Amino acid sequence: MRAKGITYDTGFTPGGRCSRPVFDAEAVRREIRVIADDLHCDAVRITGGDPERLAVAAGHAVDAGLEVWFSPFPCELPATELLPYFADCADHAQEVGAEVFVTGCELSLFIPGFFPGDDSLARIDTLVGGAPESLAKVAEVPAKLDPLLADAAATVRERFRGKITYASGTWEQIDWTPFDIVSADAYGDPGDAFRRGLREYFRHGKPLAATEFGCCTYRGAAERGGMGWTGVVDHDADPPRVNGDYVRDEEEQAHYLREMLAVFDDEGVDTAFWFTFAGYEYPHDPDPRFDLDMASYGVCKLMPDGGLAPKASFHAMAKAYQ
């Protein structure tokens, strides 16, 4: 691969719940330095819903010498408000010197109008549930999403001089004509079927990026891929707790990381971003009943004192990327 990276969350709000309630600029600077110096990343995908937070993190990443993919992550935003939002984000991305702008992530799930459901979490449940009406909606996604993405790309190009892409879900069949890079959130079992799916993206004649890949931190999480977090945590409990008999397994992440990097190298993927650096809403606890980090895709675990500690996947990434 040309560039190996990781995603870095500045806070997004599916279902109205913020993934990063506390955002401290100095902590962000230190964590970005860890990504550059200790993990040996070439690139970082800065994600989140707040343009100001994105700009702060992206600025630190530029200073650290990383290739920055400026990746706004709107949730629950009506389609009519997307273009002004992306325009504002594009101005920030240009100002800080980002190399790539990502015009949203899996928009058919995270904004209203594509699948039934009052919020992103409900729409995810609808899609994963496999009801006939939801499968019918999948077929309708391109006709609705392609014009929206074309307008978004045109809006961004007026303000941003770097390359443009979109972080697509595998169910979203995108017209990639307006974009410089084809990108997919590439979760899955790294077998022959997965490889064939990757090869399909090359028919567009553009570089391919895996804007996300990863798994959670429990035994069997790799098989569940991008849906591994669902159902693990009971957020309605006080305090929140693990919802079931999950077994913590940091090596599961590390092994999956090594497997997927080998696949991406073999198949000629240009850039790949592990999801994610840390799950800031999923603190680790030595008591497995409250070890919410099992639902986290992070290579770092959030400790009870608020600090971060590396997991086995952190060390596996550092070795692979070095």
PDB file of C-alpha atoms in Angstrom:
ATOM      1  CA  MET A   1       0.000   0.000   0.000  1.00  0.00           C
ATOM      2  CA  ARG A   2       1.033   3.581  -0.589  1.00  0.00           C
ATOM      3  CA  ALA A   3      -0.194   4.779   2.813  1.00  0.00           C
ATOM      4  CA  LYS A   4      -1.198   3.029   6.032  1.00  0.00           C
ATOM      5  CA  GLY A   5      -3.298   4.928   8.524  1.00  0.00           C
ATOM      6  CA  ILE A   6      -5.893   5.065  11.255  1.00  0.00           C
ATOM      7  CA  THR A   7      -9.095   6.984  11.883  1.00  0.00           C
ATOM      8  CA  TYR A   8      -9.207   9.554  14.663  1.00  0.00           C
ATOM      9  CA  ASP A   9     -12.576  10.485  16.140  1.00  0.00           C
ATOM     10  CA  THR A  10     -13.272  14.051  17.227  1.00  0.00           C
ATOM     11  CA  GLY A  11     -16.881  13.209  18.124  1.00  0.00           C
ATOM     12  CA  PHE A  12     -19.952  12.277  16.093  1.00  0.00           C
ATOM     13  CA  THR A  13     -23.541  11.844  17.258  1.00  0.00           C
ATOM     14  CA  PRO A  14     -25.482   8.824  15.952  1.00  0.00           C
ATOM     15  CA  GLY A  15     -28.829   8.703  17.701  1.00  0.00           C
ATOM     16  CA  GLY A  16     -27.924  11.935  19.498  1.00  0.00           C
ATOM     17  CA  ARG A  17     -25.241  10.300  21.687  1.00  0.00           C
ATOM     18  CA  CYS A  18     -21.808  11.899  21.275  1.00  0.00           C
ATOM     19  CA  SER A  19     -18.928   9.478  20.787  1.00  0.00           C
ATOM     20  CA  ARG A  20     -16.487  11.927  22.409  1.00  0.00           C
ATOM     21  CA  PRO A  21     -18.116  14.085  25.100  1.00  0.00           C
ATOM     22  CA  VAL A  22     -14.811  15.667  26.200  1.00  0.00           C
ATOM     23  CA  PHE A  23     -12.548  17.260  23.594  1.00  0.00           C
ATOM     24  CA  ASP A  24      -9.299  18.775  24.854  1.00  0.00           C
ATOM     25  CA  ALA A  25      -7.018  20.303  22.201  1.00  0.00           C
ATOM     26  CA  GLU A  26      -3.812  19.508  24.094  1.00  0.00           C
ATOM     27  CA  ALA A  27      -4.829  15.865  24.534  1.00  0.00           C
ATOM     28  CA  VAL A  28      -5.605  15.743  20.809  1.00  0.00           C
ATOM     29  CA  ARG A  29      -2.130  17.083  19.993  1.00  0.00           C
ATOM     30  CA  ARG A  30      -0.483  14.394  22.151  1.00  0.00           C
ATOM     31  CA  GLU A  31      -2.586  11.615  20.645  1.00  0.00           C
ATOM     32  CA  ILE A  32      -1.845  12.735  17.101  1.00  0.00           C
ATOM     33  CA  ARG A  33       1.869  12.614  17.917  1.00  0.00           C
ATOM     34  CA  VAL A  34       1.414   9.033  19.120  1.00  0.00           C
ATOM     35  CA  ILE A  35      -0.232   8.192  15.789  1.00  0.00           C
ATOM     36  CA  ALA A  36       2.696   9.663  13.869  1.00  0.00           C
ATOM     37  CA  ASP A  37       5.644   8.706  16.083  1.00  0.00           C
ATOM     38  CA  ASP A  38       4.635   5.486  17.861  1.00  0.00           C
ATOM     39  CA  LEU A  39       2.190   3.869  15.433  1.00  0.00           C
ATOM     40  CA  HIS A  40       4.256   5.012  12.412  1.00  0.00           C
ATOM     41  CA  CYS A  41       1.150   5.939  10.416  1.00  0.00           C
ATOM     42  CA  ASP A  42       1.541   7.654   7.050  1.00  0.00           C
ATOM     43  CA  ALA A  43      -1.977   9.068   7.089  1.00  0.00           C
ATOM     44  CA  VAL A  44      -4.854   9.826   9.431  1.00  0.00           C
ATOM     45  CA  ARG A  45      -8.554  10.141   8.686  1.00  0.00           C
ATOM     46  CA  ILE A  46      -9.925  12.830  10.994  1.00  0.00           C
ATOM     47  CA  THR A  47     -13.643  12.192  11.535  1.00  0.00           C
ATOM     48  CA  GLY A  48     -16.376  14.005  13.443  1.00  0.00           C
ATOM     49  CA  GLY A  49     -19.384  16.239  13.189  1.00  0.00           C
ATOM     50  CA  ASP A  50     -18.029  19.586  14.445  1.00  0.00           C
ATOM     51  CA  PRO A  51     -16.008  21.525  11.810  1.00  0.00           C
ATOM     52  CA  GLU A  52     -14.039  23.350  14.508  1.00  0.00           C
ATOM     53  CA  ARG A  53     -12.987  20.133  16.218  1.00  0.00           C
ATOM     54  CA  LEU A  54     -12.040  18.642  12.856  1.00  0.00           C
ATOM     55  CA  ALA A  55      -9.866  21.646  12.085  1.00  0.00           C
ATOM     56  CA  VAL A  56      -8.078  21.479  15.452  1.00  0.00           C
ATOM     57  CA  ALA A  57      -7.204  17.803  15.038  1.00  0.00           C
ATOM     58  CA  ALA A  58      -6.323  18.195  11.363  1.00  0.00           C
ATOM     59  CA  GLY A  59      -4.004  21.079  12.157  1.00  0.00           C
ATOM     60  CA  HIS A  60      -2.113  18.977  14.681  1.00  0.00           C
ATOM     61  CA  ALA A  61      -1.924  16.124  12.163  1.00  0.00           C
ATOM     62  CA  VAL A  62      -0.463  18.400   9.487  1.00  0.00           C
ATOM     63  CA  ASP A  63       2.109  19.621  11.999  1.00  0.00           C
ATOM     64  CA  ALA A  64       2.995  15.982  12.755  1.00  0.00           C
ATOM     65  CA  GLY A  65       3.721  15.328   9.071  1.00  0.00           C
ATOM     66  CA  LEU A  66       0.725  13.067   8.447  1.00  0.00           C
ATOM     67  CA  GLU A  67      -1.328  12.935   5.258  1.00  0.00           C
ATOM     68  CA  VAL A  68      -4.679  14.296   6.430  1.00  0.00           C
ATOM     69  CA  TRP A  69      -8.041  13.034   5.211  1.00  0.00           C
ATOM     70  CA  PHE A  70     -10.529  15.635   6.466  1.00  0.00           C
ATOM     71  CA  SER A  71     -13.672  13.605   7.019  1.00  0.00           C
ATOM     72  CA  PRO A  72     -16.854  15.368   8.225  1.00  0.00           C
ATOM     73  CA  PHE A  73     -19.321  12.886   9.705  1.00  0.00           C
ATOM     74  CA  PRO A  74     -22.803  14.441   9.789  1.00  0.00           C
ATOM     75  CA  CYS A  75     -25.491  12.538  11.668  1.00  0.00           C
ATOM     76  CA  GLU A  76     -29.232  13.224  11.444  1.00  0.00           C
ATOM     77  CA  LEU A  77     -28.582  16.291   9.239  1.00  0.00           C
ATOM     78  CA  PRO A  78     -31.318  16.819   6.612  1.00  0.00           C
ATOM     79  CA  ALA A  79     -30.105  16.562   3.029  1.00  0.00           C
ATOM     80  CA  THR A  80     -31.059  20.207   2.465  1.00  0.00           C
ATOM     81  CA  GLU A  81     -28.445  21.271   5.038  1.00  0.00           C
ATOM     82  CA  LEU A  82     -25.576  19.124   3.774  1.00  0.00           C
ATOM     83  CA  LEU A  83     -24.151  21.476   1.135  1.00  0.00           C
ATOM     84  CA  PRO A  84     -23.696  24.490   3.467  1.00  0.00           C
ATOM     85  CA  TYR A  85     -22.199  22.121   6.039  1.00  0.00           C
ATOM     86  CA  PHE A  86     -19.716  20.632   3.568  1.00  0.00           C
ATOM     87  CA  ALA A  87     -18.855  24.103   2.276  1.00  0.00           C
ATOM     88  CA  ASP A  88     -17.923  25.217   5.792  1.00  0.00           C
ATOM     89  CA  CYS A  89     -15.886  22.053   6.354  1.00  0.00           C
ATOM     90  CA  ALA A  90     -14.116  22.483   2.989  1.00  0.00           C
ATOM     91  CA  ASP A  91     -13.014  25.981   3.989  1.00  0.00           C
ATOM     92  CA  HIS A  92     -11.518  24.552   7.193  1.00  0.00           C
ATOM     93  CA  ALA A  93      -9.834  21.700   5.322  1.00  0.00           C
ATOM     94  CA  GLN A  94      -8.243  24.065   2.825  1.00  0.00           C
ATOM     95  CA  GLU A  95      -7.085  26.409   5.566  1.00  0.00           C
ATOM     96  CA  VAL A  96      -5.292  23.688   7.575  1.00  0.00           C
ATOM     97  CA  GLY A  97      -3.724  22.062   4.504  1.00  0.00           C
ATOM     98  CA  ALA A  98      -5.511  18.697   4.343  1.00  0.00           C
ATOM     99  CA  GLU A  99      -4.695  16.491   1.343  1.00  0.00           C
ATOM    100  CA  VAL A 100      -8.039  14.692   0.953  1.00  0.00           C
ATOM    101  CA  PHE A 101     -11.634  15.697   1.715  1.00  0.00           C
ATOM    102  CA  VAL A 102     -14.174  12.966   2.466  1.00  0.00           C
ATOM    103  CA  THR A 103     -17.756  14.076   1.722  1.00  0.00           C
ATOM    104  CA  GLY A 104     -19.422  12.166   4.527  1.00  0.00           C
ATOM    105  CA  CYS A 105     -19.667   8.552   5.603  1.00  0.00           C
ATOM    106  CA  GLU A 106     -22.409   6.019   4.802  1.00  0.00           C
ATOM    107  CA  LEU A 107     -24.885   8.856   4.363  1.00  0.00           C
ATOM    108  CA  SER A 108     -27.770   6.544   3.520  1.00  0.00           C
ATOM    109  CA  LEU A 109     -27.688   5.409   7.166  1.00  0.00           C
ATOM    110  CA  PHE A 110     -26.545   8.499   9.009  1.00  0.00           C
ATOM    111  CA  ILE A 111     -28.879  11.080   7.479  1.00  0.00           C
ATOM    112  CA  PRO A 112     -32.678  10.727   7.134  1.00  0.00           C
ATOM    113  CA  GLY A 113     -34.496   9.954   3.922  1.00  0.00           C
ATOM    114  CA  PHE A 114     -33.067   6.633   2.753  1.00  0.00           C
ATOM    115  CA  PHE A 115     -34.136   3.974   5.274  1.00  0.00           C
ATOM    116  CA  PRO A 116     -36.980   3.888   7.826  1.00  0.00           C
ATOM    117  CA  GLY A 117     -36.051   4.958  11.343  1.00  0.00           C
ATOM    118  CA  ASP A 118     -36.103   8.060  13.499  1.00  0.00           C
ATOM    119  CA  ASP A 119     -32.308   8.191  13.894  1.00  0.00           C
ATOM    120  CA  SER A 120     -29.098   6.531  12.683  1.00  0.00           C
ATOM    121  CA  LEU A 121     -29.268   3.696  15.210  1.00  0.00           C
ATOM    122  CA  ALA A 122     -32.835   2.830  14.201  1.00  0.00           C
ATOM    123  CA  ARG A 123     -31.905   2.920  10.513  1.00  0.00           C
ATOM    124  CA  ILE A 124     -28.967   0.591  11.149  1.00  0.00           C
ATOM    125  CA  ASP A 125     -31.322  -1.832  12.888  1.00  0.00           C
ATOM    126  CA  THR A 126     -33.668  -1.626   9.898  1.00  0.00           C
ATOM    127  CA  LEU A 127     -30.908  -2.429   7.411  1.00  0.00           C
ATOM    128  CA  VAL A 128     -29.304  -5.195   9.450  1.00  0.00           C
ATOM    129  CA  GLY A 129     -32.698  -6.756  10.206  1.00  0.00           C
ATOM    130  CA  GLY A 130     -33.056  -7.706   6.544  1.00  0.00           C
ATOM    131  CA  ALA A 131     -36.784  -7.008   6.312  1.00  0.00           C
ATOM    132  CA  PRO A 132     -38.075  -7.096   2.696  1.00  0.00           C
ATOM    133  CA  GLU A 133     -38.972  -3.404   2.791  1.00  0.00           C
ATOM    134  CA  SER A 134     -35.440  -2.467   3.848  1.00  0.00           C
ATOM    135  CA  LEU A 135     -33.897  -4.592   1.094  1.00  0.00           C
ATOM    136  CA  ALA A 136     -36.112  -2.791  -1.389  1.00  0.00           C
ATOM    137  CA  LYS A 137     -34.799   0.504  -0.069  1.00  0.00           C
ATOM    138  CA  VAL A 138     -31.205  -0.607  -0.787  1.00  0.00           C
ATOM    139  CA  ALA A 139     -32.031  -0.753  -4.490  1.00  0.00           C
ATOM    140  CA  GLU A 140     -33.315   2.831  -4.310  1.00  0.00           C
ATOM    141  CA  VAL A 141     -30.190   4.266  -2.666  1.00  0.00           C
ATOM    142  CA  PRO A 142     -28.152   5.126  -5.816  1.00  0.00           C
ATOM    143  CA  ALA A 143     -30.909   7.185  -7.429  1.00  0.00           C
ATOM    144  CA  LYS A 144     -31.158   9.327  -4.288  1.00  0.00           C
ATOM    145  CA  LEU A 145     -27.547   9.368  -3.162  1.00  0.00           C
ATOM    146  CA  ASP A 146     -25.639   9.933  -6.420  1.00  0.00           C
ATOM    147  CA  PRO A 147     -27.097  13.408  -7.159  1.00  0.00           C
ATOM    148  CA  LEU A 148     -26.500  14.421  -3.540  1.00  0.00           C
ATOM    149  CA  LEU A 149     -22.873  13.302  -3.674  1.00  0.00           C
ATOM    150  CA  ALA A 150     -22.309  14.972  -7.045  1.00  0.00           C
ATOM    151  CA  ASP A 151     -23.547  18.276  -5.609  1.00  0.00           C
ATOM    152  CA  ALA A 152     -21.410  17.793  -2.504  1.00  0.00           C
ATOM    153  CA  ALA A 153     -18.286  17.136  -4.588  1.00  0.00           C
ATOM    154  CA  ALA A 154     -18.946  20.216  -6.734  1.00  0.00           C
ATOM    155  CA  THR A 155     -19.483  22.360  -3.637  1.00  0.00           C
ATOM    156  CA  VAL A 156     -16.256  21.145  -2.045  1.00  0.00           C
ATOM    157  CA  ARG A 157     -14.189  21.649  -5.235  1.00  0.00           C
ATOM    158  CA  GLU A 158     -15.095  25.333  -5.235  1.00  0.00           C
ATOM    159  CA  ARG A 159     -13.264  25.701  -1.905  1.00  0.00           C
ATOM    160  CA  PHE A 160     -10.797  22.827  -1.574  1.00  0.00           C
ATOM    161  CA  ARG A 161      -7.837  22.192  -3.892  1.00  0.00           C
ATOM    162  CA  GLY A 162      -6.967  18.658  -2.755  1.00  0.00           C
ATOM    163  CA  LYS A 163      -8.474  15.313  -3.715  1.00  0.00           C
ATOM    164  CA  ILE A 164     -12.064  14.350  -2.909  1.00  0.00           C
ATOM    165  CA  THR A 165     -13.705  11.039  -2.019  1.00  0.00           C
ATOM    166  CA  TYR A 166     -16.634   9.562  -0.084  1.00  0.00           C
ATOM    167  CA  ALA A 167     -16.618   6.833   2.597  1.00  0.00           C
ATOM    168  CA  SER A 168     -19.171   4.432   1.153  1.00  0.00           C
ATOM    169  CA  GLY A 169     -20.939   1.512   2.754  1.00  0.00           C
ATOM    170  CA  THR A 170     -20.721  -1.755   0.843  1.00  0.00           C
ATOM    171  CA  TRP A 171     -24.487  -1.626   0.141  1.00  0.00           C
ATOM    172  CA  GLU A 172     -24.124   1.801  -1.531  1.00  0.00           C
ATOM    173  CA  GLN A 173     -23.463   1.462  -5.264  1.00  0.00           C
ATOM    174  CA  ILE A 174     -21.872   4.833  -5.977  1.00  0.00           C
ATOM    175  CA  ASP A 175     -21.271   6.721  -9.214  1.00  0.00           C
ATOM    176  CA  TRP A 176     -17.602   7.573  -8.623  1.00  0.00           C
ATOM    177  CA  THR A 177     -17.310   9.969 -11.568  1.00  0.00           C
ATOM    178  CA  PRO A 178     -17.170  13.150  -9.390  1.00  0.00           C
ATOM    179  CA  PHE A 179     -14.437  11.754  -7.135  1.00  0.00           C
ATOM    180  CA  ASP A 180     -10.679  11.294  -7.335  1.00  0.00           C
ATOM    181  CA  ILE A 181     -10.518   8.235  -5.072  1.00  0.00           C
ATOM    182  CA  VAL A 182     -12.899   5.292  -4.671  1.00  0.00           C
ATOM    183  CA  SER A 183     -13.392   4.570  -0.950  1.00  0.00           C
ATOM    184  CA  ALA A 184     -15.239   1.882   0.976  1.00  0.00           C
ATOM    185  CA  ASP A 185     -15.641   0.984   4.629  1.00  0.00           C
ATOM    186  CA  ALA A 186     -14.118  -2.470   4.188  1.00  0.00           C
ATOM    187  CA  TYR A 187     -15.334  -4.702   6.988  1.00  0.00           C
ATOM    188  CA  GLY A 188     -15.563  -8.428   6.425  1.00  0.00           C
ATOM    189  CA  ASP A 189     -13.988 -11.842   6.559  1.00  0.00           C
ATOM    190  CA  PRO A 190     -10.669 -11.584   4.646  1.00  0.00           C
ATOM    191  CA  GLY A 191     -11.390 -14.560   2.396  1.00  0.00           C
ATOM    192  CA  ASP A 192     -11.957 -15.070  -1.327  1.00  0.00           C
ATOM    193  CA  ALA A 193     -15.382 -13.408  -1.383  1.00  0.00           C
ATOM    194  CA  PHE A 194     -13.984 -10.324   0.340  1.00  0.00           C
ATOM    195  CA  ARG A 195     -11.121 -10.144  -2.154  1.00  0.00           C
ATOM    196  CA  ARG A 196     -13.528 -10.398  -5.078  1.00  0.00           C
ATOM    197  CA  GLY A 197     -15.545  -7.556  -3.596  1.00  0.00           C
ATOM    198  CA  LEU A 198     -12.450  -5.375  -3.357  1.00  0.00           C
ATOM    199  CA  ARG A 199     -11.515  -6.094  -6.977  1.00  0.00           C
ATOM    200  CA  GLU A 200     -14.922  -4.840  -8.135  1.00  0.00           C
ATOM    201  CA  TYR A 201     -14.000  -1.341  -7.000  1.00  0.00           C
ATOM    202  CA  PHE A 202     -10.994  -1.214  -9.347  1.00  0.00           C
ATOM    203  CA  ARG A 203     -13.263  -1.226 -12.401  1.00  0.00           C
ATOM    204  CA  HIS A 204     -13.685   2.515 -11.863  1.00  0.00           C
ATOM    205  CA  GLY A 205     -10.030   3.082 -12.788  1.00  0.00           C
ATOM    206  CA  LYS A 206      -9.201   5.089  -9.676  1.00  0.00           C
ATOM    207  CA  PRO A 207      -7.152   4.447  -6.511  1.00  0.00           C
ATOM    208  CA  LEU A 208      -9.006   2.455  -3.863  1.00  0.00           C
ATOM    209  CA  ALA A 209      -8.984   3.370  -0.172  1.00  0.00           C
ATOM    210  CA  ALA A 210     -10.329   1.360   2.737  1.00  0.00           C
ATOM    211  CA  THR A 211     -11.695   4.280   4.731  1.00  0.00           C
ATOM    212  CA  GLU A 212     -12.468   1.912   7.626  1.00  0.00           C
ATOM    213  CA  PHE A 213     -11.539  -1.620   8.634  1.00  0.00           C
ATOM    214  CA  GLY A 214     -11.334  -3.166  12.077  1.00  0.00           C
ATOM    215  CA  CYS A 215     -13.021  -5.212  14.774  1.00  0.00           C
ATOM    216  CA  CYS A 216     -13.940  -4.977  18.437  1.00  0.00           C
ATOM    217  CA  THR A 217     -12.050  -6.414  21.410  1.00  0.00           C
ATOM    218  CA  TYR A 218     -13.839  -9.645  22.300  1.00  0.00           C
ATOM    219  CA  ARG A 219     -13.644 -13.240  21.151  1.00  0.00           C
ATOM    220  CA  GLY A 220     -15.560 -13.652  17.906  1.00  0.00           C
ATOM    221  CA  ALA A 221     -15.644  -9.931  17.100  1.00  0.00           C
ATOM    222  CA  ALA A 222     -13.766 -10.320  13.808  1.00  0.00           C
ATOM    223  CA  GLU A 223     -16.620 -12.382  12.379  1.00  0.00           C
ATOM    224  CA  ARG A 224     -19.079  -9.560  13.149  1.00  0.00           C
ATOM    225  CA  GLY A 225     -16.927  -6.862  11.519  1.00  0.00           C
ATOM    226  CA  GLY A 226     -18.586  -3.469  11.297  1.00  0.00           C
ATOM    227  CA  MET A 227     -21.555  -4.595  13.369  1.00  0.00           C
ATOM    228  CA  GLY A 228     -19.455  -5.981  16.214  1.00  0.00           C
ATOM    229  CA  TRP A 229     -20.369  -3.117  18.545  1.00  0.00           C
ATOM    230  CA  THR A 230     -24.116  -3.679  18.362  1.00  0.00           C
ATOM    231  CA  GLY A 231     -25.759  -5.242  21.384  1.00  0.00           C
ATOM    232  CA  VAL A 232     -22.579  -5.410  23.456  1.00  0.00           C
ATOM    233  CA  VAL A 233     -23.314  -2.500  25.806  1.00  0.00           C
ATOM    234  CA  ASP A 234     -26.520  -1.807  27.723  1.00  0.00           C
ATOM    235  CA  HIS A 235     -26.551   1.989  27.655  1.00  0.00           C
ATOM    236  CA  ASP A 236     -29.807   2.173  29.627  1.00  0.00           C
ATOM    237  CA  ALA A 237     -28.248   0.535  32.702  1.00  0.00           C
ATOM    238  CA  ASP A 238     -26.822   2.794  35.417  1.00  0.00           C
ATOM    239  CA  PRO A 239     -23.901   2.553  35.103  1.00  0.00           C
ATOM    240  CA  PRO A 240     -23.775   1.146  31.555  1.00  0.00           C
ATOM    241  CA  ARG A 241     -22.663  -2.477  31.499  1.00  0.00           C
ATOM    242  CA  VAL A 242     -21.779  -5.302  29.155  1.00  0.00           C
ATOM    243  CA  ASN A 243     -24.902  -6.952  27.823  1.00  0.00           C
ATOM    244  CA  GLY A 244     -24.022 -10.667  27.739  1.00  0.00           C
ATOM    245  CA  ASP A 245     -21.197 -13.144  28.251  1.00  0.00           C
ATOM    246  CA  TYR A 246     -18.435 -11.615  26.167  1.00  0.00           C
ATOM    247  CA  VAL A 247     -14.800 -12.644  26.636  1.00  0.00           C
ATOM    248  CA  ARG A 248     -12.151  -9.931  26.278  1.00  0.00           C
ATOM    249  CA  ASP A 249      -9.643 -10.834  23.550  1.00  0.00           C
ATOM    250  CA  GLU A 250      -7.125  -8.204  22.498  1.00  0.00           C
ATOM    251  CA  GLU A 251      -5.287 -10.678  20.277  1.00  0.00           C
ATOM    252  CA  GLU A 252      -8.444 -11.027  18.167  1.00  0.00           C
ATOM    253  CA  GLN A 253      -7.956  -7.435  17.037  1.00  0.00           C
ATOM    254  CA  ALA A 254      -4.222  -7.829  16.466  1.00  0.00           C
ATOM    255  CA  HIS A 255      -4.667 -10.969  14.365  1.00  0.00           C
ATOM    256  CA  TYR A 256      -7.431  -9.367  12.283  1.00  0.00           C
ATOM    257  CA  LEU A 257      -5.278  -6.289  11.688  1.00  0.00           C
ATOM    258  CA  ARG A 258      -2.413  -8.384  10.334  1.00  0.00           C
ATOM    259  CA  GLU A 259      -4.748 -10.451   8.140  1.00  0.00           C
ATOM    260  CA  MET A 260      -6.447  -7.432   6.600  1.00  0.00           C
ATOM    261  CA  LEU A 261      -3.229  -5.560   5.909  1.00  0.00           C
ATOM    262  CA  ALA A 262      -1.942  -8.596   4.017  1.00  0.00           C
ATOM    263  CA  VAL A 263      -5.123  -8.652   1.912  1.00  0.00           C
ATOM    264  CA  PHE A 264      -4.935  -4.936   1.146  1.00  0.00           C
ATOM    265  CA  ASP A 265      -1.265  -5.250   0.155  1.00  0.00           C
ATOM    266  CA  ASP A 266      -1.996  -8.231  -2.085  1.00  0.00           C
ATOM    267  CA  GLU A 267      -4.950  -6.580  -3.797  1.00  0.00           C
ATOM    268  CA  GLY A 268      -3.313  -3.205  -4.482  1.00  0.00           C
ATOM    269  CA  VAL A 269      -5.329  -1.017  -2.130  1.00  0.00           C
ATOM    270  CA  ASP A 270      -3.826   2.486  -2.100  1.00  0.00           C
ATOM    271  CA  THR A 271      -4.594   3.558   1.479  1.00  0.00           C
ATOM    272  CA  ALA A 272      -6.214   1.889   4.493  1.00  0.00           C
ATOM    273  CA  PHE A 273      -7.424   3.315   7.808  1.00  0.00           C
ATOM    274  CA  TRP A 274      -7.955   1.096  10.834  1.00  0.00           C
ATOM    275  CA  PHE A 275     -11.066   2.062  12.771  1.00  0.00           C
ATOM    276  CA  THR A 276     -10.146   3.528  15.237  1.00  0.00           C
ATOM    277  CA  PHE A 277      -7.512   5.081  17.550  1.00  0.00           C
ATOM    278  CA  ALA A 278      -9.698   4.992  20.684  1.00  0.00           C
ATOM    279  CA  GLY A 279     -13.329   4.468  21.653  1.00  0.00           C
ATOM    280  CA  TYR A 280     -13.776   7.433  23.988  1.00  0.00           C
ATOM    281  CA  GLU A 281     -17.277   6.406  25.108  1.00  0.00           C
ATOM    282  CA  TYR A 282     -16.231   2.833  25.976  1.00  0.00           C
ATOM    283  CA  PRO A 283     -13.987   2.845  29.098  1.00  0.00           C
ATOM    284  CA  HIS A 284     -12.065  -0.243  30.111  1.00  0.00           C
ATOM    285  CA  ASP A 285     -12.794  -1.837  33.492  1.00  0.00           C
ATOM    286  CA  PRO A 286     -11.040  -4.849  35.038  1.00  0.00           C
ATOM    287  CA  ASP A 287     -14.498  -6.174  35.934  1.00  0.00           C
ATOM    288  CA  PRO A 288     -15.725  -7.863  32.720  1.00  0.00           C
ATOM    289  CA  ARG A 289     -19.315  -6.882  33.533  1.00  0.00           C
ATOM    290  CA  PHE A 290     -18.333  -3.228  33.051  1.00  0.00           C
ATOM    291  CA  ASP A 291     -15.528  -3.536  30.489  1.00  0.00           C
ATOM    292  CA  LEU A 292     -17.190  -1.428  27.821  1.00  0.00           C
ATOM    293  CA  ASP A 293     -13.918  -1.386  25.870  1.00  0.00           C
ATOM    294  CA  MET A 294     -14.874  -4.811  24.548  1.00  0.00           C
ATOM    295  CA  ALA A 295     -17.280  -2.913  22.252  1.00  0.00           C
ATOM    296  CA  SER A 296     -14.492  -0.581  21.104  1.00  0.00           C
ATOM    297  CA  TYR A 297     -12.559  -0.818  17.840  1.00  0.00           C
ATOM    298  CA  GLY A 298      -9.754   1.302  19.306  1.00  0.00           C
ATOM    299  CA  VAL A 299      -6.099   0.278  19.437  1.00  0.00           C
ATOM    300  CA  CYS A 300      -6.020   2.188  22.729  1.00  0.00           C
ATOM    301  CA  LYS A 301      -8.285   1.574  25.720  1.00  0.00           C
ATOM    302  CA  LEU A 302      -9.731   4.372  27.830  1.00  0.00           C
ATOM    303  CA  MET A 303      -8.622   3.782  31.402  1.00  0.00           C
ATOM    304  CA  PRO A 304     -10.631   4.665  34.557  1.00  0.00           C
ATOM    305  CA  ASP A 305      -8.435   7.727  35.147  1.00  0.00           C
ATOM    306  CA  GLY A 306      -9.246   9.082  31.679  1.00  0.00           C
ATOM    307  CA  GLY A 307      -5.872   8.221  30.160  1.00  0.00           C
ATOM    308  CA  LEU A 308      -5.247   5.895  27.239  1.00  0.00           C
ATOM    309  CA  ALA A 309      -3.304   2.627  27.264  1.00  0.00           C
ATOM    310  CA  PRO A 310      -2.166   0.589  24.239  1.00  0.00           C
ATOM    311  CA  LYS A 311      -3.790  -2.730  23.395  1.00  0.00           C
ATOM    312  CA  ALA A 312      -2.268  -5.692  21.569  1.00  0.00           C
ATOM    313  CA  SER A 313      -3.542  -4.218  18.293  1.00  0.00           C
ATOM    314  CA  PHE A 314      -1.555  -1.029  18.994  1.00  0.00           C
ATOM    315  CA  HIS A 315       1.700  -2.979  19.128  1.00  0.00           C
ATOM    316  CA  ALA A 316       0.726  -5.059  16.088  1.00  0.00           C
ATOM    317  CA  MET A 317       0.028  -1.891  14.109  1.00  0.00           C
ATOM    318  CA  ALA A 318       3.265  -0.219  15.173  1.00  0.00           C
ATOM    319  CA  LYS A 319       5.256  -3.238  14.040  1.00  0.00           C
ATOM    320  CA  ALA A 320       3.374  -3.620  10.746  1.00  0.00           C
ATOM    321  CA  TYR A 321       3.492   0.077   9.863  1.00  0.00           C
ATOM    322  CA  GLN A 322       7.166   0.499  10.777  1.00  0.00           C
TER     323      GLN A 322
END
